[in-house]
Amino acid sequence: MSALVAGAGAVATTSAPAWAVGPESTFLVLAPQGQSTAKAVSRVAAAGGTVVARYDQIGVLVARTTNPAFQSAVAGAGVDAVASTGGLATALDDDETVAVVDSATVQATGDPTGEPLWGQQWDMAQIDVPQAHKVTTGSPDVVVGVLDSGISSTHPDLVTQIAKDKSASCVGGVVDTTEAAWNPTTSDHGTHVAGTIAAAINGVGVAGVAPGVKVASVKVVNDDGFIYPEAAVCGFIWAAEHGMRVTNNSYFIDPWEFNCRNDERQRPVWTAVQRALRYSQSKGVLNVASAGNSNVDLQHKFVDSGSPNDGSFPVEDRTITGACVDLPAEAPGVLTVSAVGPTKQKSYYSSYGQGVVDVTAPGGDTRFRTGGSPSTITDGVLSTTFNTVTKTNGWGYKQGTSMAGPHAAGVAALALSAHPNLTPGALASFLERTSVSLPCPSGVYNPVPKLVGYEATCSGGNRNGFYGAGEINAYNVVR
């Protein structure tokens, strides 16, 4: 296991003086912006801690300690902010698995003219992927980082698609490049995401949006299904230092779902993540993020009554204001994606917000079809899966904004294949300009009016709160 990220200095292992011993805790320690971390490293050691990962590029340290007084002891010259990450994790929004397709059946009933399950990939036809593939399937020089729960390196649709030399686990904020470390252990979420982006055209299973590009597994989800801030920071820096042009982020950071800068528990997390995102953007990375599955208007104030969700603290009723953001979706420079179903209407679960959502993409909607026609499991998104119990690969349906995000990431990869000199800002703008505008539904939107809880109001014109600039389109970015 390596405890370093490329470009980072040696990890401090200096012995610390004796302290009272408590449970081991993890902290983010931030040096002042633009300054060396050397003083912060010394203060960590003096306070009874050990630096396990050092990101000099952004002035952030990940430290572990059994000293209960570490937070106050480490404060001082050379330390701008410090926060325990205990309780600051969120469970992976693992979306709804609505069906699993037996792999043996796939092999036996395949269509010899193409991918066996291509006919069930309504999502690809909806964003003109077949037309795009006649121009390009993508360049192998483009690598998309999948910051998620790991990718199965043995899946027949992905085995040729993974950039193993750029894959790593960032769990705990510490890099581990062994193949076992970045494979899935408790969730196939990342495997499903990877298939949507780049599943191979090989006569087996499904095809991705950009089957000619590569994906890298950047594992940020631990075995309990939680994403801690130090793992996300590590992931962004790893992607930036290893030449990835796009990352897909189908998660949010923080058990309160919304990270409030006016909450001293969370402000250092916001600062550290923001530094990591800015650094990755400076290295040419466009970060794509899902809007979330809470069906909330991210533009307006509301009350969050379901957080924290990890049992770390009692559930609080918090008024979410402009000081609170969904990370990374609401961070500057991030391309935020909402979800639609086969009818091109906002999926019942998708969060939204004018000025927050940039584009929309197929995420599936198996519960409702606007207009009253019945929906089925095939209204979910079909992609690659991995059974973490039996350790077998397969294909199956999921739905969520987590499924919408990788469609946008795949289209971004196609755009870079056709226009390799696009900067992250120009690429985001290009994806928006080439999207197909979708109008707001009139009045209060609810797929089934007799059911309470799915009401939503769309605001804006050609660029609106439900769909942003519109639905991403693969053909428009390559023709």
PDB file of N, CA, C and O in Angstrom, residues 297-304 318-323:
ATOM      1  N   ASP A 297     -35.641  21.242  -4.304  1.00  0.00           N
ATOM      2  CA  ASP A 297     -35.218  22.383  -5.100  1.00  0.00           C
ATOM      3  C   ASP A 297     -33.947  22.933  -4.466  1.00  0.00           C
ATOM      4  O   ASP A 297     -33.998  23.578  -3.412  1.00  0.00           O
ATOM      5  N   LEU A 298     -32.815  22.696  -5.071  1.00  0.00           N
ATOM      6  CA  LEU A 298     -31.537  23.098  -4.508  1.00  0.00           C
ATOM      7  C   LEU A 298     -31.331  24.605  -4.535  1.00  0.00           C
ATOM      8  O   LEU A 298     -30.400  25.112  -3.908  1.00  0.00           O
ATOM      9  N   GLN A 299     -32.201  25.322  -5.253  1.00  0.00           N
ATOM     10  CA  GLN A 299     -32.059  26.772  -5.355  1.00  0.00           C
ATOM     11  C   GLN A 299     -32.650  27.489  -4.145  1.00  0.00           C
ATOM     12  O   GLN A 299     -32.224  28.580  -3.797  1.00  0.00           O
ATOM     13  N   HIS A 300     -33.618  26.879  -3.486  1.00  0.00           N
ATOM     14  CA  HIS A 300     -34.372  27.579  -2.455  1.00  0.00           C
ATOM     15  C   HIS A 300     -34.150  26.983  -1.072  1.00  0.00           C
ATOM     16  O   HIS A 300     -33.699  25.846  -0.919  1.00  0.00           O
ATOM     17  N   LYS A 301     -34.523  27.759  -0.065  1.00  0.00           N
ATOM     18  CA  LYS A 301     -34.433  27.293   1.312  1.00  0.00           C
ATOM     19  C   LYS A 301     -35.469  26.209   1.580  1.00  0.00           C
ATOM     20  O   LYS A 301     -36.569  26.229   1.053  1.00  0.00           O
ATOM     21  N   PHE A 302     -35.090  25.276   2.400  1.00  0.00           N
ATOM     22  CA  PHE A 302     -36.019  24.241   2.825  1.00  0.00           C
ATOM     23  C   PHE A 302     -35.488  23.651   4.122  1.00  0.00           C
ATOM     24  O   PHE A 302     -34.389  23.982   4.574  1.00  0.00           O
ATOM     25  N   VAL A 303     -36.248  22.785   4.734  1.00  0.00           N
ATOM     26  CA  VAL A 303     -35.835  22.150   5.981  1.00  0.00           C
ATOM     27  C   VAL A 303     -35.404  20.722   5.700  1.00  0.00           C
ATOM     28  O   VAL A 303     -36.144  19.945   5.088  1.00  0.00           O
ATOM     29  N   ASP A 304     -34.199  20.376   6.126  1.00  0.00           N
ATOM     30  CA  ASP A 304     -33.679  19.020   6.011  1.00  0.00           C
ATOM     31  C   ASP A 304     -33.947  18.327   7.342  1.00  0.00           C
ATOM     32  O   ASP A 304     -33.377  18.692   8.373  1.00  0.00           O
ATOM     33  N   ARG A 318     -32.779  21.112  10.160  1.00  0.00           N
ATOM     34  CA  ARG A 318     -31.921  22.235   9.799  1.00  0.00           C
ATOM     35  C   ARG A 318     -32.532  22.986   8.628  1.00  0.00           C
ATOM     36  O   ARG A 318     -32.978  22.384   7.653  1.00  0.00           O
ATOM     37  N   THR A 319     -32.550  24.311   8.721  1.00  0.00           N
ATOM     38  CA  THR A 319     -32.968  25.135   7.601  1.00  0.00           C
ATOM     39  C   THR A 319     -31.799  25.271   6.652  1.00  0.00           C
ATOM     40  O   THR A 319     -30.732  25.759   7.025  1.00  0.00           O
ATOM     41  N   ILE A 320     -31.976  24.796   5.436  1.00  0.00           N
ATOM     42  CA  ILE A 320     -30.916  24.832   4.438  1.00  0.00           C
ATOM     43  C   ILE A 320     -30.995  26.168   3.709  1.00  0.00           C
ATOM     44  O   ILE A 320     -31.991  26.500   3.064  1.00  0.00           O
ATOM     45  N   THR A 321     -29.928  26.963   3.839  1.00  0.00           N
ATOM     46  CA  THR A 321     -29.874  28.294   3.246  1.00  0.00           C
ATOM     47  C   THR A 321     -28.797  28.328   2.173  1.00  0.00           C
ATOM     48  O   THR A 321     -28.197  27.311   1.828  1.00  0.00           O
ATOM     49  N   GLY A 322     -28.537  29.552   1.673  1.00  0.00           N
ATOM     50  CA  GLY A 322     -27.502  29.720   0.661  1.00  0.00           C
ATOM     51  C   GLY A 322     -26.110  29.401   1.159  1.00  0.00           C
ATOM     52  O   GLY A 322     -25.179  29.267   0.366  1.00  0.00           O
ATOM     53  N   ALA A 323     -25.949  29.270   2.487  1.00  0.00           N
ATOM     54  CA  ALA A 323     -24.644  28.908   3.047  1.00  0.00           C
ATOM     55  C   ALA A 323     -24.394  27.409   2.983  1.00  0.00           C
ATOM     56  O   ALA A 323     -23.306  26.949   3.316  1.00  0.00           O
TER      57      ALA A 323
END
